Short mmCIF file of C-alpha atoms and ligand atoms in Angstrom, two decimals:
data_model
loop_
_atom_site.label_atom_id
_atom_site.label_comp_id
_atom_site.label_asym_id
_atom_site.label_seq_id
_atom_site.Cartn_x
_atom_site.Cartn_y
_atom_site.Cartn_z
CA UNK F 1 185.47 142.55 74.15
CA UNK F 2 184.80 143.27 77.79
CA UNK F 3 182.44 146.06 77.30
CA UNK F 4 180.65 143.19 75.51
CA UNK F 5 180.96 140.05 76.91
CA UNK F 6 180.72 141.87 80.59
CA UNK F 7 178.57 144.81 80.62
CA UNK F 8 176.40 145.84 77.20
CA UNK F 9 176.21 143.01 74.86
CA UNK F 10 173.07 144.54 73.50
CA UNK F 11 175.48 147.49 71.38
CA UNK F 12 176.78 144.89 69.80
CA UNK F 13 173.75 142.81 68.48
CA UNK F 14 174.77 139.91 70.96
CA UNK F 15 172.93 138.00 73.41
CA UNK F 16 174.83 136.41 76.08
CA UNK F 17 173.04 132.68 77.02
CA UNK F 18 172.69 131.94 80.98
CA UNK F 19 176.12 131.17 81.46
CA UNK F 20 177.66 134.42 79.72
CA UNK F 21 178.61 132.84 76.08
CA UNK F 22 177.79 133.80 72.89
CA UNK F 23 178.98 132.80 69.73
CA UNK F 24 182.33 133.21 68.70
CA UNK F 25 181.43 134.49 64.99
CA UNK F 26 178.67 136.71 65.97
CA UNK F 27 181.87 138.32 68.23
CA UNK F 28 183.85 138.63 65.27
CA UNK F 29 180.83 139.87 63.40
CA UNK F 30 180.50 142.94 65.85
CA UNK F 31 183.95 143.93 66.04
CA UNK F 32 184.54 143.70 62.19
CA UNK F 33 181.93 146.16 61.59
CA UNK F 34 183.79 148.65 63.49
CA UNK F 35 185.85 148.73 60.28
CA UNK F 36 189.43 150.25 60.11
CA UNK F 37 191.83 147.53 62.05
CA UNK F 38 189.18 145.89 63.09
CA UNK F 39 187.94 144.90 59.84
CA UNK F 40 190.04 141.71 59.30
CA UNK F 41 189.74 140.49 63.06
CA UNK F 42 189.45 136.65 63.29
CA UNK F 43 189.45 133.74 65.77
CA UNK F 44 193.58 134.04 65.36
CA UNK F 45 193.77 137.53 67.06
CA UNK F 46 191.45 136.75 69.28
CA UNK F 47 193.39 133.20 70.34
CA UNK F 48 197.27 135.68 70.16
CA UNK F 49 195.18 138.54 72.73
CA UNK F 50 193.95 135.57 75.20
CA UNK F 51 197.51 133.89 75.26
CA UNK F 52 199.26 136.76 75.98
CA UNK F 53 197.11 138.80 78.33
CA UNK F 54 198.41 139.39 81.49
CA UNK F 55 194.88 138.85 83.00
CA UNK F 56 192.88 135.82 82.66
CA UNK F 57 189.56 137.94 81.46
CA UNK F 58 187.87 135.54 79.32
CA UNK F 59 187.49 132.20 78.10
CA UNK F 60 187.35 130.56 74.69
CA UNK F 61 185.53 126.92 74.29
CA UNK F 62 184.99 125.46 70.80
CA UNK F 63 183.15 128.01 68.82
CA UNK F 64 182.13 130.17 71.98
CA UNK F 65 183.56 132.91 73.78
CA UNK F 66 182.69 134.21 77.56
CA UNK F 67 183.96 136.76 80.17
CA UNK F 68 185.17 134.69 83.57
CA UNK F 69 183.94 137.33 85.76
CA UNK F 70 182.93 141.44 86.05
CA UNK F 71 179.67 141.32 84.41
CA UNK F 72 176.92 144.03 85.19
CA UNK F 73 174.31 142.67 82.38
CA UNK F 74 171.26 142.88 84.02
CA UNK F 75 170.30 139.17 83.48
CA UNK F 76 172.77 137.11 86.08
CA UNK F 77 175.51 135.13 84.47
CA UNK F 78 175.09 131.64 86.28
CA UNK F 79 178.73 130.55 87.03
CA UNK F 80 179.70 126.82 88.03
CA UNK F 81 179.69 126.83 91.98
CA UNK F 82 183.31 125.74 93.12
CA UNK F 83 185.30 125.23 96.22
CA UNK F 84 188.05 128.11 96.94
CA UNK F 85 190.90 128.42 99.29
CA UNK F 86 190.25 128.49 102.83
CA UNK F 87 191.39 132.21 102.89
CA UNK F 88 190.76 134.83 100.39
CA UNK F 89 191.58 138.23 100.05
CA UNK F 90 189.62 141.71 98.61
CA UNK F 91 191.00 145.00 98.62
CA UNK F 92 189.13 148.27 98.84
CA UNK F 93 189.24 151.86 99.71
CA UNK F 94 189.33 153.96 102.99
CA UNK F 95 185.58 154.98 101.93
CA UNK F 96 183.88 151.53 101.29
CA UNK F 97 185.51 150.35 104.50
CA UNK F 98 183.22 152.30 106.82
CA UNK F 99 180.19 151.00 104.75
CA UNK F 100 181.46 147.32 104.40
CA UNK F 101 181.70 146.91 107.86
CA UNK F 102 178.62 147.91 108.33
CA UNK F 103 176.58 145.84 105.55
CA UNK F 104 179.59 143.65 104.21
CA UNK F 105 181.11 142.95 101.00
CA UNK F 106 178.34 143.92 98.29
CA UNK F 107 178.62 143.69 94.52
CA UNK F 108 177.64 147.18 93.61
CA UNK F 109 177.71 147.80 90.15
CA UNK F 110 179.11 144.38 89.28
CA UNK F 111 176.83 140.59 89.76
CA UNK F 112 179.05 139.20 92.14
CA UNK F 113 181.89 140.33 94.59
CA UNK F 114 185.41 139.86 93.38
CA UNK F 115 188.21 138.14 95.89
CA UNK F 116 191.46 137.54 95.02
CA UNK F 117 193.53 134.62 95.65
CA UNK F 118 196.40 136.43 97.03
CA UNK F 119 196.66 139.70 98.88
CA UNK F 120 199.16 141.16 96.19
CA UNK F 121 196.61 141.22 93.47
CA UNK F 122 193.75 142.00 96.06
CA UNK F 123 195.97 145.70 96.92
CA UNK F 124 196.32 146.10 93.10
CA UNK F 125 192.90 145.69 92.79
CA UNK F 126 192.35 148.16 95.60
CA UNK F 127 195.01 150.28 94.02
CA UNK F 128 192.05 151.38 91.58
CA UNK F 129 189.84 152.55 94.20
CA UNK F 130 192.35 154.19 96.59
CA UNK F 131 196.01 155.30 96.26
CA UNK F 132 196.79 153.49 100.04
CA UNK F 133 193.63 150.52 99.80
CA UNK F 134 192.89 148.22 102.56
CA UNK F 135 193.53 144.84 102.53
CA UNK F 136 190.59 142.40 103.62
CA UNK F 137 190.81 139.05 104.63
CA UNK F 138 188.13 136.90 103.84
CA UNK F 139 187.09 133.65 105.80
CA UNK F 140 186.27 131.53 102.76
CA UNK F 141 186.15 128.43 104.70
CA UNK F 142 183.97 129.51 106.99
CA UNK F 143 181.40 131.23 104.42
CA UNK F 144 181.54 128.05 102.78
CA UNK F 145 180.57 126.39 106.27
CA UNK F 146 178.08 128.48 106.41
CA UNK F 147 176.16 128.57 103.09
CA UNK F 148 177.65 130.77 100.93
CA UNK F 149 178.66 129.87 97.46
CA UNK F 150 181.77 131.01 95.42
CA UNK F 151 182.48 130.59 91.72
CA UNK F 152 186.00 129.97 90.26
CA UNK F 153 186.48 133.17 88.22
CA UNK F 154 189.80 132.72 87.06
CA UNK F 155 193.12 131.25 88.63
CA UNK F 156 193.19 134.16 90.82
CA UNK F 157 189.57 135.71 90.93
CA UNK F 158 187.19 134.06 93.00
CA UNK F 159 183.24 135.37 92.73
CA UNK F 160 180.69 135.38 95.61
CA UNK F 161 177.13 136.86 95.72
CA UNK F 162 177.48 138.62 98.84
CA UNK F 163 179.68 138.61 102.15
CA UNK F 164 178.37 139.40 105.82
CA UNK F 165 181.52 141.58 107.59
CA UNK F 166 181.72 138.54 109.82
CA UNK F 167 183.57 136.37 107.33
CA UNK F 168 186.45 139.56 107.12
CA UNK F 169 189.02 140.89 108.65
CA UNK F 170 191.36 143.67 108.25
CA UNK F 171 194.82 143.03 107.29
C1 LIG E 201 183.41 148.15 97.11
C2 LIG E 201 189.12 144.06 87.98
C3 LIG E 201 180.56 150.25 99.66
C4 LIG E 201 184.49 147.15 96.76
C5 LIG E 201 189.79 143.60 89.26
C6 LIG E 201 185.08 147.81 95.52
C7 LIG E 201 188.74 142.73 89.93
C8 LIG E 201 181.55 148.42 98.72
C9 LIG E 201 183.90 148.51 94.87
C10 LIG E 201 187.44 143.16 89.32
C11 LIG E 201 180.70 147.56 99.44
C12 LIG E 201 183.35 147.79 93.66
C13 LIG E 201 186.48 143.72 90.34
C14 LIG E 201 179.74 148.14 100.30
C15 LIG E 201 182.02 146.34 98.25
N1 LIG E 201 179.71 149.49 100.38
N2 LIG E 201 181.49 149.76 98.81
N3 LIG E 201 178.89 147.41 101.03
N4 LIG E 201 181.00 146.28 99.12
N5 LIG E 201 182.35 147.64 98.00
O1 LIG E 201 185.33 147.43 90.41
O2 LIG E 201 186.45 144.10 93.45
O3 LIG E 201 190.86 144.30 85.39
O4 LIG E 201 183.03 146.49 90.98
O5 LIG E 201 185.42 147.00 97.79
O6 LIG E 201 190.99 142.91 89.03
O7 LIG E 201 187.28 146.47 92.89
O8 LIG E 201 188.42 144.47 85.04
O9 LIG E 201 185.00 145.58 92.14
O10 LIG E 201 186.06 148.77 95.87
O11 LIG E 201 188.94 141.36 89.75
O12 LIG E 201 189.57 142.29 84.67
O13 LIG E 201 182.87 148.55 95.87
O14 LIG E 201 187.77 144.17 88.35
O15 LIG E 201 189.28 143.12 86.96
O16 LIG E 201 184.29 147.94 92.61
O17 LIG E 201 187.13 144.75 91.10
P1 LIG E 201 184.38 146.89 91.44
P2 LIG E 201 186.52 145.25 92.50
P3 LIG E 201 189.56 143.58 85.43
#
């Protein structure tokens, strides 16, 4: 669903709108037609897998379905702007320090820069990236002060187009 809703919705005969949904059933549709265990899927599975995930990945409204954050499509995913905490948090690796302080936080593969709500889940995140990551502090407030705009992604992922290195700090 991810590799889908997030990154090539086109292998799957789906067409995300501006704001990342698509249909529900043409989901289901796509998934079924994988055949074997996935030939029975329905809204049920998909309703058990979002309840019990430990990650708040996407979102189900009425008859649609969307990923809260990660895409790469190459058409932007226009997210509701929002207000965050005052301080936000982004791990990384020993590497994309040296070049983050140099042109800040960048979202590199991804549409948006991820932050994390708390500095537990921003060193997991890191974790990925680096066995030892860095932890980042981020100035929301005063990004926010000064023009930037953030996007709720989830309870804990907040999404940002880009961040100048004078909005962070280590530790
Ligand atoms: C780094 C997972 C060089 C950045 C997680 C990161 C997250 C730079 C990497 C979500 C840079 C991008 C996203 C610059 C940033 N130069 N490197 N200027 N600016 N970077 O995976 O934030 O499990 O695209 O520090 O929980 O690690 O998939 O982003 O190390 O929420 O649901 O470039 O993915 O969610 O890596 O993780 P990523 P991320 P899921």
């Amino acid at each position: 669903m991810s590799h889908a809703l997030r990154h090539e919705p086109w292998r799957y005969e789906l067409e995300l709108d501006e704001h990342g949904w698509v249909p529900l059933d043409q989901l289901l549709d796509a998934l079924r037609e994988q055949g074997g265990e996935w030939a029975q899927v329905g809204r049920a599975d998909v309703e058990a897998m979002l309840a019990s995930a430990a990650k708040q990945r996407h979102e189900l409204s009425g008859d649609r379905i969307r990923a809260r954050y990660g895409h790469s499509t190459p058409n932007a995913v226009v997210l509701e702007a929002g207000e965050p905490p005052a301080r936000l948090f982004h791990g990384t690796s020993h590497a994309a320090w040296l070049r983050i302080q140099a042109e800040g936080l960048r979202p590199m593969r991804r549409q948006y820069v991820h932050l994390s709500t708390d500095a537990e889940m921003a060193t997991e995140v890191g974790r990925r990236r680096d066995p030892e990551p860095l932890l980042l502090t981020v100035d929301a407030a005063a990004a926010v002060a000064a023009g930037h705009t953030f996007h709720r992604g989830n309870d804990r992922v907040w999404l940002t187009a880009s961040l100048p290195a004078s909005f962070l700090t280590l530790g």
